[in-house]
Amino acid sequence: MMLEKLNPEQRAAVTLEPQHALVLAGAGSGKTRVLTTRMAWLIQTGQASPFGLLAVTFTNKAAREMLARMSAILPIDTRGLWIGTFHGLCNRMLRAHHRDAGLPQSFQILDVTDQLAAIKRLMKANGVDDEKFPPRDVQRFINGAKEEGLRPPDVEAYDAHRRRLIEVYQLYEAQCQREGVVDFAELLLRAYELLSRNAPVREHYQRRFRHILVDEFQDTNTLQYKWLRLLAGGGAAIFAVGDDDQSIYAFRGANVGNMADFERDYAHGTVIRLEQNYRSFGHILDSANALIGHNTGRLGKNLWTDQGEGEPVRVIEQPSDGMEAQWIVDEIRSLIHEGSLRREIAVLYRSNAQSRVLEHAIFSAGIPYKVYGGLRFFERQEIKHALAYLRLMANPHDDTSWMRVVNFPTRGIGARTLEQLADAARAHDTSLYGAVALVAGKGGSNLAQFAQLIHRLIEETRDLPLPEVVEHMLETSGLNAHYKAEREGAERLENLNELITAAAVFASEENYDGMPAGVVPEQATSSTLMPGVVDAPIVASDGLTPLAGFLSHAALEAGDNQAQQGQDAVQLMTVHAAKGLEFDAVFITGLEEGLFPHENSILEASGLEEERRLMYVAITRARQRLYISLAQSRMLHGQTRYAMRSRFLDEIPEEHLKWLSPKAGLAPVSSTGAGWGGGNRGDAFGRKATNTIAPRQPRGVATGVTVGDKQYRVGQGVHHARFGDGTIIGLSGAGQDAQAEIQFRDVGAKTLALGIAKLDIVQG
DNA sequence: CTGCGTGACTTTTTT
DNA sequence: AGTCACGCAG
């Protein structure tokens, strides 16, 4: 049946006895297929009921894909399954047991922006010095603590500064509790505490879930791991799939160590390696293997393919970032000319700042492209405003939302008034909404009118279907009018209209396969499991009003930031954003020391290793063709910076690479940390015999050129601020485009654009 | 309250 | 370079 298409390792993983297991799934080894087939197999062989499974992912996209593949294999109603993101599943639990968790049923979810605003407001109200305690740092501190599972009393207070942070954390918690709001980390921590403190609820879920499946296990943080362990405490088998070599989110709390811990504590010997790669050709895969081999402490894994060597990885060094971009454009053109689909070509970069030049070049060339990342739908300013109104309608005591729109569109409510309101609210321990009556008192004040507006919105939309609620709010709040009047408001108006559509889609999906909100299907009620504990309903709305359901949907799924399907465009994105994707042709750009690996990470071994994993992820995105490029000079923060070739290039064996430009000079730093000049692999001053010059590079033999007021000729001595002394050994091009190949005494040969590089001519 | 000027920032980011 | 938040003057 469904096992036929699997290789032996995949099959072994899928058909494993119910026991803890760690599946080390390399890039392109069929990880998602194994995960979904495993679930289908458990169900089909009668070893598990669909309701006895819990599968958890990090992104909504991954969860959706899993559901889609599941329903393709098994004709069951996937809607009731506990398949979702950590946050989505915790949200579901908390809604169902909100009383036990100490939350109002319609608690609102703060995204990062809301959270920061809430922290700023709180700090102001309590006179916390925002110079000594930058709100962003406070936010990081609070989230960091929560992700470790720590409440304020649990955090170690080793100095005064730290003690103050803990106080702010404490105040923040009280504020959230008062307002009935919950941040992302709180969703997880609350759910964890609910399970650990409430025995009936815990035992209920422990008995229910016999199989827990985890995707991208290398990305779990400490709290997520604790949550999983708790859930599995009743004897459930954890099936964890991950790849330690693709752990690239340590900077936001992911703990790769969870994999080793899991193996030691649970999986013991049961580690299955998926090492056959179905994506890339040999040269690409071997490059990735060689590179990642420089990391220490890996769980160990070597990808292989039976697809053959394929083409070597093409590498080129260009004089500037602009020329790098231009070269990529030319190469993309010829790929398209050869019949490649644009959407099968990806241009990857380490940091977003690099996208500008690339975008500019691709745009100028008239090639359709799409940049991933940036603002997502529910994060747009106008959408956040609209959502704030909706949230106030669901809960007028949500001060964060109140502050966001109390004077937007402007209605003459200034900072002064709001300060008084905040004071009154604090004095009477109530929300801003609750304090309105205490302040101006008179019904005619702007403030009272705003409170009245919210009240009216609630009344007037009471019996309306969700999309009409949104529509009515947009009109009555004045948002529509505001953006209509604004010069650049057309797009925002469109987005607001889109919000009505989103609400309609959300509402229809609720009704679509039929389960009215609040109805608990029989299988899921399972009061037999734990008498007295009513299971979380399986419908997305979870018994909430449609509005509250929509709001939590909006918070948990910020919408696409990806290229729309069907549009054939070249894909531009950061390496991080590329994780999980694959393309026929991939360009990895900016392979320069300080950029990739990034300078902020090279001081620490762990940082450098994460950068290397990042490069590993980048390489393994490519199916057929891989290009790696670097630029000698690059505009960064307003000034031109010069960099040397990334050490990562020297960690890939020559046999897999094809240099399209002269490979010159020493490797910057040996990967073993031996220092300058270390990684030289025997070609210090030589150039490869197979040199080919990039097609578009200005060529032409010249013995002397004039650039600006300077004359250059072969054999001349020059000095460069960064590279030191050298001798011109070749010249090409003319005028501002002229390039010189220079043999530097200390750093080897480099090709520099004479119009860009600042060279001094050394006499004699 | 609004508009504009100044200064500080700038790795990666999902929920 | 470019963005963005904040502070001051109108």
PDB file of C-alpha atoms in Angstrom, chain A residues 454-695:
ATOM      1  CA  ILE A 454     -16.838  51.009  20.913  1.00  0.00           C
ATOM      2  CA  HIS A 455     -20.028  50.359  22.792  1.00  0.00           C
ATOM      3  CA  ARG A 456     -22.089  51.204  19.758  1.00  0.00           C
ATOM      4  CA  LEU A 457     -20.012  48.947  17.537  1.00  0.00           C
ATOM      5  CA  ILE A 458     -20.635  46.056  19.872  1.00  0.00           C
ATOM      6  CA  GLU A 459     -24.376  46.700  19.913  1.00  0.00           C
ATOM      7  CA  GLU A 460     -24.792  47.306  16.224  1.00  0.00           C
ATOM      8  CA  THR A 461     -22.915  44.217  15.118  1.00  0.00           C
ATOM      9  CA  ARG A 462     -24.340  41.824  17.628  1.00  0.00           C
ATOM     10  CA  ASP A 463     -26.345  39.825  15.133  1.00  0.00           C
ATOM     11  CA  LEU A 464     -24.319  40.397  12.004  1.00  0.00           C
ATOM     12  CA  PRO A 465     -22.271  37.720  10.245  1.00  0.00           C
ATOM     13  CA  LEU A 466     -18.548  38.134  10.676  1.00  0.00           C
ATOM     14  CA  PRO A 467     -17.668  39.792   7.365  1.00  0.00           C
ATOM     15  CA  GLU A 468     -20.371  42.367   7.928  1.00  0.00           C
ATOM     16  CA  VAL A 469     -19.100  42.993  11.424  1.00  0.00           C
ATOM     17  CA  VAL A 470     -15.760  43.892   9.919  1.00  0.00           C
ATOM     18  CA  GLU A 471     -17.320  46.004   7.219  1.00  0.00           C
ATOM     19  CA  HIS A 472     -19.475  47.897   9.662  1.00  0.00           C
ATOM     20  CA  MET A 473     -16.525  48.536  11.915  1.00  0.00           C
ATOM     21  CA  LEU A 474     -14.432  49.895   9.056  1.00  0.00           C
ATOM     22  CA  GLU A 475     -17.146  52.418   8.230  1.00  0.00           C
ATOM     23  CA  THR A 476     -18.157  53.412  11.725  1.00  0.00           C
ATOM     24  CA  SER A 477     -14.651  53.715  13.125  1.00  0.00           C
ATOM     25  CA  GLY A 478     -13.700  56.121  10.393  1.00  0.00           C
ATOM     26  CA  LEU A 479     -10.849  53.961   9.143  1.00  0.00           C
ATOM     27  CA  ASN A 480     -12.272  53.783   5.647  1.00  0.00           C
ATOM     28  CA  ALA A 481     -12.805  57.513   5.509  1.00  0.00           C
ATOM     29  CA  HIS A 482      -9.346  58.150   6.829  1.00  0.00           C
ATOM     30  CA  TYR A 483      -7.579  56.120   4.177  1.00  0.00           C
ATOM     31  CA  LYS A 484      -9.891  57.385   1.483  1.00  0.00           C
ATOM     32  CA  ALA A 485      -8.699  60.887   2.278  1.00  0.00           C
ATOM     33  CA  GLU A 486      -5.055  59.920   2.436  1.00  0.00           C
ATOM     34  CA  ARG A 487      -3.005  60.459  -0.688  1.00  0.00           C
ATOM     35  CA  GLU A 488      -1.285  57.091  -0.540  1.00  0.00           C
ATOM     36  CA  GLY A 489      -4.228  55.357   1.037  1.00  0.00           C
ATOM     37  CA  ALA A 490      -5.489  53.383  -1.943  1.00  0.00           C
ATOM     38  CA  GLU A 491      -3.452  50.295  -1.210  1.00  0.00           C
ATOM     39  CA  ARG A 492      -4.382  50.413   2.441  1.00  0.00           C
ATOM     40  CA  LEU A 493      -8.056  50.629   1.538  1.00  0.00           C
ATOM     41  CA  GLU A 494      -7.569  47.595  -0.636  1.00  0.00           C
ATOM     42  CA  ASN A 495      -6.019  45.753   2.262  1.00  0.00           C
ATOM     43  CA  LEU A 496      -8.912  46.680   4.503  1.00  0.00           C
ATOM     44  CA  ASN A 497     -11.264  45.283   1.910  1.00  0.00           C
ATOM     45  CA  GLU A 498      -9.096  42.218   1.860  1.00  0.00           C
ATOM     46  CA  LEU A 499      -9.676  41.911   5.588  1.00  0.00           C
ATOM     47  CA  ILE A 500     -13.398  41.597   4.945  1.00  0.00           C
ATOM     48  CA  THR A 501     -12.605  38.848   2.493  1.00  0.00           C
ATOM     49  CA  ALA A 502     -10.348  37.139   5.020  1.00  0.00           C
ATOM     50  CA  ALA A 503     -13.179  37.255   7.532  1.00  0.00           C
ATOM     51  CA  ALA A 504     -15.564  35.790   4.986  1.00  0.00           C
ATOM     52  CA  VAL A 505     -13.148  32.991   4.167  1.00  0.00           C
ATOM     53  CA  PHE A 506     -12.628  32.298   7.841  1.00  0.00           C
ATOM     54  CA  ALA A 507     -16.347  32.214   8.520  1.00  0.00           C
ATOM     55  CA  SER A 508     -17.070  29.967   5.576  1.00  0.00           C
ATOM     56  CA  GLU A 509     -14.352  27.516   6.499  1.00  0.00           C
ATOM     57  CA  GLU A 510     -15.971  27.177   9.883  1.00  0.00           C
ATOM     58  CA  ASN A 511     -19.279  26.226   8.373  1.00  0.00           C
ATOM     59  CA  TYR A 512     -17.845  24.476   5.415  1.00  0.00           C
ATOM     60  CA  ASP A 513     -17.361  20.994   6.679  1.00  0.00           C
ATOM     61  CA  GLY A 514     -20.046  21.438   8.934  1.00  0.00           C
ATOM     62  CA  MET A 515     -19.296  21.385  12.605  1.00  0.00           C
ATOM     63  CA  PRO A 516     -21.112  24.181  14.372  1.00  0.00           C
ATOM     64  CA  ALA A 517     -18.944  25.940  16.876  1.00  0.00           C
ATOM     65  CA  GLY A 518     -19.096  24.501  20.335  1.00  0.00           C
ATOM     66  CA  VAL A 519     -20.291  21.069  19.379  1.00  0.00           C
ATOM     67  CA  VAL A 520     -18.006  18.408  20.655  1.00  0.00           C
ATOM     68  CA  PRO A 521     -17.961  15.328  18.477  1.00  0.00           C
ATOM     69  CA  GLU A 522     -18.327  12.052  20.207  1.00  0.00           C
ATOM     70  CA  GLN A 523     -14.883  10.636  19.670  1.00  0.00           C
ATOM     71  CA  ALA A 524     -13.338  13.702  21.117  1.00  0.00           C
ATOM     72  CA  THR A 525     -15.530  14.073  24.144  1.00  0.00           C
ATOM     73  CA  SER A 526     -13.915  11.006  25.568  1.00  0.00           C
ATOM     74  CA  SER A 527     -15.204  11.516  29.031  1.00  0.00           C
ATOM     75  CA  THR A 528     -14.359   7.875  29.373  1.00  0.00           C
ATOM     76  CA  LEU A 529     -10.735   8.862  29.402  1.00  0.00           C
ATOM     77  CA  MET A 530     -10.983  11.146  32.324  1.00  0.00           C
ATOM     78  CA  PRO A 531     -14.348  11.601  33.909  1.00  0.00           C
ATOM     79  CA  GLY A 532     -15.213  15.219  34.350  1.00  0.00           C
ATOM     80  CA  VAL A 533     -12.713  16.552  31.887  1.00  0.00           C
ATOM     81  CA  VAL A 534     -14.230  17.785  28.714  1.00  0.00           C
ATOM     82  CA  ASP A 535     -11.850  17.622  25.835  1.00  0.00           C
ATOM     83  CA  ALA A 536     -10.934  20.610  23.777  1.00  0.00           C
ATOM     84  CA  PRO A 537     -13.439  20.851  20.957  1.00  0.00           C
ATOM     85  CA  ILE A 538     -11.954  20.077  17.627  1.00  0.00           C
ATOM     86  CA  VAL A 539     -13.388  22.903  15.619  1.00  0.00           C
ATOM     87  CA  ALA A 540     -11.110  25.796  14.933  1.00  0.00           C
ATOM     88  CA  SER A 541     -13.452  28.254  16.567  1.00  0.00           C
ATOM     89  CA  ASP A 542     -13.270  26.242  19.754  1.00  0.00           C
ATOM     90  CA  GLY A 543     -16.627  27.382  20.917  1.00  0.00           C
ATOM     91  CA  LEU A 544     -15.720  31.029  20.706  1.00  0.00           C
ATOM     92  CA  THR A 545     -17.735  33.655  18.995  1.00  0.00           C
ATOM     93  CA  PRO A 546     -16.783  33.922  15.337  1.00  0.00           C
ATOM     94  CA  LEU A 547     -15.132  37.252  16.047  1.00  0.00           C
ATOM     95  CA  ALA A 548     -12.942  35.942  18.838  1.00  0.00           C
ATOM     96  CA  GLY A 549     -12.066  32.951  16.684  1.00  0.00           C
ATOM     97  CA  PHE A 550     -11.099  35.191  13.815  1.00  0.00           C
ATOM     98  CA  LEU A 551      -8.925  37.320  16.061  1.00  0.00           C
ATOM     99  CA  SER A 552      -6.995  34.387  17.380  1.00  0.00           C
ATOM    100  CA  HIS A 553      -6.616  33.137  13.828  1.00  0.00           C
ATOM    101  CA  ALA A 554      -5.217  36.528  12.838  1.00  0.00           C
ATOM    102  CA  ALA A 555      -2.736  36.489  15.698  1.00  0.00           C
ATOM    103  CA  LEU A 556      -1.538  32.964  15.171  1.00  0.00           C
ATOM    104  CA  GLU A 557      -1.315  33.114  11.437  1.00  0.00           C
ATOM    105  CA  ALA A 558       0.049  36.396  10.263  1.00  0.00           C
ATOM    106  CA  GLY A 559      -0.546  35.446   6.666  1.00  0.00           C
ATOM    107  CA  ASP A 560       1.685  34.730   3.729  1.00  0.00           C
ATOM    108  CA  ASN A 561       4.888  36.483   3.156  1.00  0.00           C
ATOM    109  CA  GLN A 562       5.627  34.308   0.243  1.00  0.00           C
ATOM    110  CA  ALA A 563       5.297  34.622  -3.442  1.00  0.00           C
ATOM    111  CA  GLN A 564       1.804  33.974  -4.661  1.00  0.00           C
ATOM    112  CA  GLN A 565       1.439  30.653  -6.304  1.00  0.00           C
ATOM    113  CA  GLY A 566       1.204  30.548 -10.010  1.00  0.00           C
ATOM    114  CA  GLN A 567       3.203  33.657 -10.606  1.00  0.00           C
ATOM    115  CA  ASP A 568       6.335  32.708 -12.419  1.00  0.00           C
ATOM    116  CA  ALA A 569       8.935  34.903 -10.801  1.00  0.00           C
ATOM    117  CA  VAL A 570      12.515  34.563  -9.672  1.00  0.00           C
ATOM    118  CA  GLN A 571      12.589  34.065  -5.919  1.00  0.00           C
ATOM    119  CA  LEU A 572      14.661  36.308  -3.676  1.00  0.00           C
ATOM    120  CA  MET A 573      14.995  35.526  -0.001  1.00  0.00           C
ATOM    121  CA  THR A 574      17.292  35.142   2.967  1.00  0.00           C
ATOM    122  CA  VAL A 575      18.860  31.777   3.575  1.00  0.00           C
ATOM    123  CA  HIS A 576      16.713  31.428   6.676  1.00  0.00           C
ATOM    124  CA  ALA A 577      13.564  31.924   4.662  1.00  0.00           C
ATOM    125  CA  ALA A 578      14.709  29.287   2.173  1.00  0.00           C
ATOM    126  CA  LYS A 579      14.758  26.502   4.717  1.00  0.00           C
ATOM    127  CA  GLY A 580      12.394  23.774   3.673  1.00  0.00           C
ATOM    128  CA  LEU A 581      12.221  24.955   0.069  1.00  0.00           C
ATOM    129  CA  GLU A 582      13.962  23.669  -3.031  1.00  0.00           C
ATOM    130  CA  PHE A 583      14.740  24.993  -6.483  1.00  0.00           C
ATOM    131  CA  ASP A 584      16.288  23.792  -9.721  1.00  0.00           C
ATOM    132  CA  ALA A 585      18.861  26.562  -9.629  1.00  0.00           C
ATOM    133  CA  VAL A 586      20.135  28.421  -6.601  1.00  0.00           C
ATOM    134  CA  PHE A 587      22.428  31.409  -6.293  1.00  0.00           C
ATOM    135  CA  ILE A 588      24.076  31.872  -2.922  1.00  0.00           C
ATOM    136  CA  THR A 589      25.448  35.379  -2.791  1.00  0.00           C
ATOM    137  CA  GLY A 590      27.851  37.357  -0.674  1.00  0.00           C
ATOM    138  CA  LEU A 591      30.194  34.553   0.360  1.00  0.00           C
ATOM    139  CA  GLU A 592      32.478  36.932   2.159  1.00  0.00           C
ATOM    140  CA  GLU A 593      34.105  36.917   5.534  1.00  0.00           C
ATOM    141  CA  GLY A 594      32.099  39.113   7.824  1.00  0.00           C
ATOM    142  CA  LEU A 595      28.936  38.670   5.838  1.00  0.00           C
ATOM    143  CA  PHE A 596      28.657  34.911   5.521  1.00  0.00           C
ATOM    144  CA  PRO A 597      29.794  33.939   8.110  1.00  0.00           C
ATOM    145  CA  HIS A 598      28.447  37.106   9.611  1.00  0.00           C
ATOM    146  CA  GLU A 599      30.922  39.122  11.637  1.00  0.00           C
ATOM    147  CA  ASN A 600      28.714  39.047  14.715  1.00  0.00           C
ATOM    148  CA  SER A 601      28.945  35.310  14.845  1.00  0.00           C
ATOM    149  CA  ILE A 602      32.579  34.510  14.203  1.00  0.00           C
ATOM    150  CA  LEU A 603      33.815  35.284  17.657  1.00  0.00           C
ATOM    151  CA  GLU A 604      32.126  32.290  19.132  1.00  0.00           C
ATOM    152  CA  ALA A 605      32.613  28.760  17.950  1.00  0.00           C
ATOM    153  CA  SER A 606      28.924  28.029  18.333  1.00  0.00           C
ATOM    154  CA  GLY A 607      28.056  31.080  16.274  1.00  0.00           C
ATOM    155  CA  LEU A 608      30.379  30.045  13.520  1.00  0.00           C
ATOM    156  CA  GLU A 609      28.950  26.564  13.487  1.00  0.00           C
ATOM    157  CA  GLU A 610      25.447  27.934  13.172  1.00  0.00           C
ATOM    158  CA  GLU A 611      26.616  30.008  10.210  1.00  0.00           C
ATOM    159  CA  ARG A 612      28.048  26.862   8.695  1.00  0.00           C
ATOM    160  CA  ARG A 613      24.753  25.070   9.153  1.00  0.00           C
ATOM    161  CA  LEU A 614      23.126  28.015   7.483  1.00  0.00           C
ATOM    162  CA  MET A 615      25.428  27.598   4.506  1.00  0.00           C
ATOM    163  CA  TYR A 616      24.612  23.895   4.576  1.00  0.00           C
ATOM    164  CA  VAL A 617      20.929  24.707   4.373  1.00  0.00           C
ATOM    165  CA  ALA A 618      21.593  27.092   1.504  1.00  0.00           C
ATOM    166  CA  ILE A 619      23.569  24.568  -0.524  1.00  0.00           C
ATOM    167  CA  THR A 620      21.051  21.794  -0.056  1.00  0.00           C
ATOM    168  CA  ARG A 621      18.230  23.910  -1.519  1.00  0.00           C
ATOM    169  CA  ALA A 622      19.574  23.313  -5.028  1.00  0.00           C
ATOM    170  CA  ARG A 623      18.450  20.443  -7.197  1.00  0.00           C
ATOM    171  CA  GLN A 624      20.477  20.801 -10.356  1.00  0.00           C
ATOM    172  CA  ARG A 625      22.542  23.912 -10.390  1.00  0.00           C
ATOM    173  CA  LEU A 626      24.283  25.817  -7.681  1.00  0.00           C
ATOM    174  CA  TYR A 627      26.055  29.117  -8.012  1.00  0.00           C
ATOM    175  CA  ILE A 628      28.077  30.747  -5.279  1.00  0.00           C
ATOM    176  CA  SER A 629      29.193  34.329  -5.659  1.00  0.00           C
ATOM    177  CA  LEU A 630      31.116  36.910  -3.727  1.00  0.00           C
ATOM    178  CA  ALA A 631      32.068  40.533  -4.140  1.00  0.00           C
ATOM    179  CA  GLN A 632      35.319  42.143  -3.153  1.00  0.00           C
ATOM    180  CA  SER A 633      33.629  45.371  -2.247  1.00  0.00           C
ATOM    181  CA  ARG A 634      30.172  46.038  -1.011  1.00  0.00           C
ATOM    182  CA  MET A 635      28.130  49.058   0.039  1.00  0.00           C
ATOM    183  CA  LEU A 636      27.178  48.530   3.630  1.00  0.00           C
ATOM    184  CA  HIS A 637      25.847  51.087   6.096  1.00  0.00           C
ATOM    185  CA  GLY A 638      26.653  53.852   3.712  1.00  0.00           C
ATOM    186  CA  GLN A 639      30.230  52.977   3.034  1.00  0.00           C
ATOM    187  CA  THR A 640      32.152  50.657   0.830  1.00  0.00           C
ATOM    188  CA  ARG A 641      33.584  47.715   2.640  1.00  0.00           C
ATOM    189  CA  TYR A 642      36.113  45.251   1.382  1.00  0.00           C
ATOM    190  CA  ALA A 643      36.009  41.676   2.328  1.00  0.00           C
ATOM    191  CA  MET A 644      37.793  38.481   1.665  1.00  0.00           C
ATOM    192  CA  ARG A 645      36.463  35.251   0.398  1.00  0.00           C
ATOM    193  CA  SER A 646      34.440  33.321   2.953  1.00  0.00           C
ATOM    194  CA  ARG A 647      36.229  30.514   4.716  1.00  0.00           C
ATOM    195  CA  PHE A 648      33.289  28.320   3.778  1.00  0.00           C
ATOM    196  CA  LEU A 649      34.445  28.329   0.176  1.00  0.00           C
ATOM    197  CA  ASP A 650      37.734  26.852   1.262  1.00  0.00           C
ATOM    198  CA  GLU A 651      35.929  24.132   3.156  1.00  0.00           C
ATOM    199  CA  ILE A 652      34.448  22.750  -0.039  1.00  0.00           C
ATOM    200  CA  PRO A 653      36.859  20.526  -1.954  1.00  0.00           C
ATOM    201  CA  GLU A 654      38.099  21.913  -5.263  1.00  0.00           C
ATOM    202  CA  GLU A 655      36.847  18.907  -7.151  1.00  0.00           C
ATOM    203  CA  HIS A 656      33.250  20.008  -6.699  1.00  0.00           C
ATOM    204  CA  LEU A 657      33.829  23.587  -7.711  1.00  0.00           C
ATOM    205  CA  LYS A 658      34.254  25.331 -10.996  1.00  0.00           C
ATOM    206  CA  TRP A 659      35.718  28.782 -10.612  1.00  0.00           C
ATOM    207  CA  LEU A 660      34.384  31.180 -13.205  1.00  0.00           C
ATOM    208  CA  SER A 661      36.777  33.880 -12.094  1.00  0.00           C
ATOM    209  CA  PRO A 662      40.387  33.547 -11.120  1.00  0.00           C
ATOM    210  CA  LYS A 663      40.519  32.060  -7.683  1.00  0.00           C
ATOM    211  CA  ALA A 664      43.238  34.011  -6.090  1.00  0.00           C
ATOM    212  CA  GLY A 665      44.697  34.732  -2.751  1.00  0.00           C
ATOM    213  CA  LEU A 666      44.819  33.003   0.509  1.00  0.00           C
ATOM    214  CA  ALA A 667      41.882  31.697   2.369  1.00  0.00           C
ATOM    215  CA  PRO A 668      40.979  34.239   5.005  1.00  0.00           C
ATOM    216  CA  VAL A 669      41.232  32.132   8.100  1.00  0.00           C
ATOM    217  CA  SER A 670      41.620  28.450   8.377  1.00  0.00           C
ATOM    218  CA  SER A 671      38.587  26.671   9.606  1.00  0.00           C
ATOM    219  CA  THR A 672      40.592  25.183  12.396  1.00  0.00           C
ATOM    220  CA  GLY A 673      41.353  28.633  13.634  1.00  0.00           C
ATOM    221  CA  ALA A 674      45.064  28.622  12.864  1.00  0.00           C
ATOM    222  CA  GLY A 675      44.920  32.273  12.007  1.00  0.00           C
ATOM    223  CA  TRP A 676      45.712  34.370   9.006  1.00  0.00           C
ATOM    224  CA  GLY A 677      46.964  32.550   6.027  1.00  0.00           C
ATOM    225  CA  GLY A 678      45.858  29.256   7.467  1.00  0.00           C
ATOM    226  CA  GLY A 679      43.473  27.734   5.009  1.00  0.00           C
ATOM    227  CA  ASN A 680      45.739  27.963   2.044  1.00  0.00           C
ATOM    228  CA  ARG A 681      45.372  24.745   0.151  1.00  0.00           C
ATOM    229  CA  GLY A 682      48.428  24.961  -1.995  1.00  0.00           C
ATOM    230  CA  ASP A 683      47.329  27.515  -4.524  1.00  0.00           C
ATOM    231  CA  ALA A 684      48.427  30.595  -2.731  1.00  0.00           C
ATOM    232  CA  PHE A 685      49.646  32.564  -5.660  1.00  0.00           C
ATOM    233  CA  GLY A 686      48.641  30.296  -8.421  1.00  0.00           C
ATOM    234  CA  ARG A 687      45.527  30.435 -10.456  1.00  0.00           C
ATOM    235  CA  LYS A 688      43.715  27.414 -11.583  1.00  0.00           C
ATOM    236  CA  ALA A 689      44.636  26.184 -15.007  1.00  0.00           C
ATOM    237  CA  THR A 690      41.008  26.081 -16.005  1.00  0.00           C
ATOM    238  CA  ASN A 691      40.325  29.752 -15.446  1.00  0.00           C
ATOM    239  CA  THR A 692      37.425  31.111 -17.314  1.00  0.00           C
ATOM    240  CA  ILE A 693      36.425  34.701 -17.168  1.00  0.00           C
ATOM    241  CA  ALA A 694      32.805  35.516 -16.606  1.00  0.00           C
ATOM    242  CA  PRO A 695      31.163  36.255 -19.938  1.00  0.00           C
TER     243      PRO A 695
END
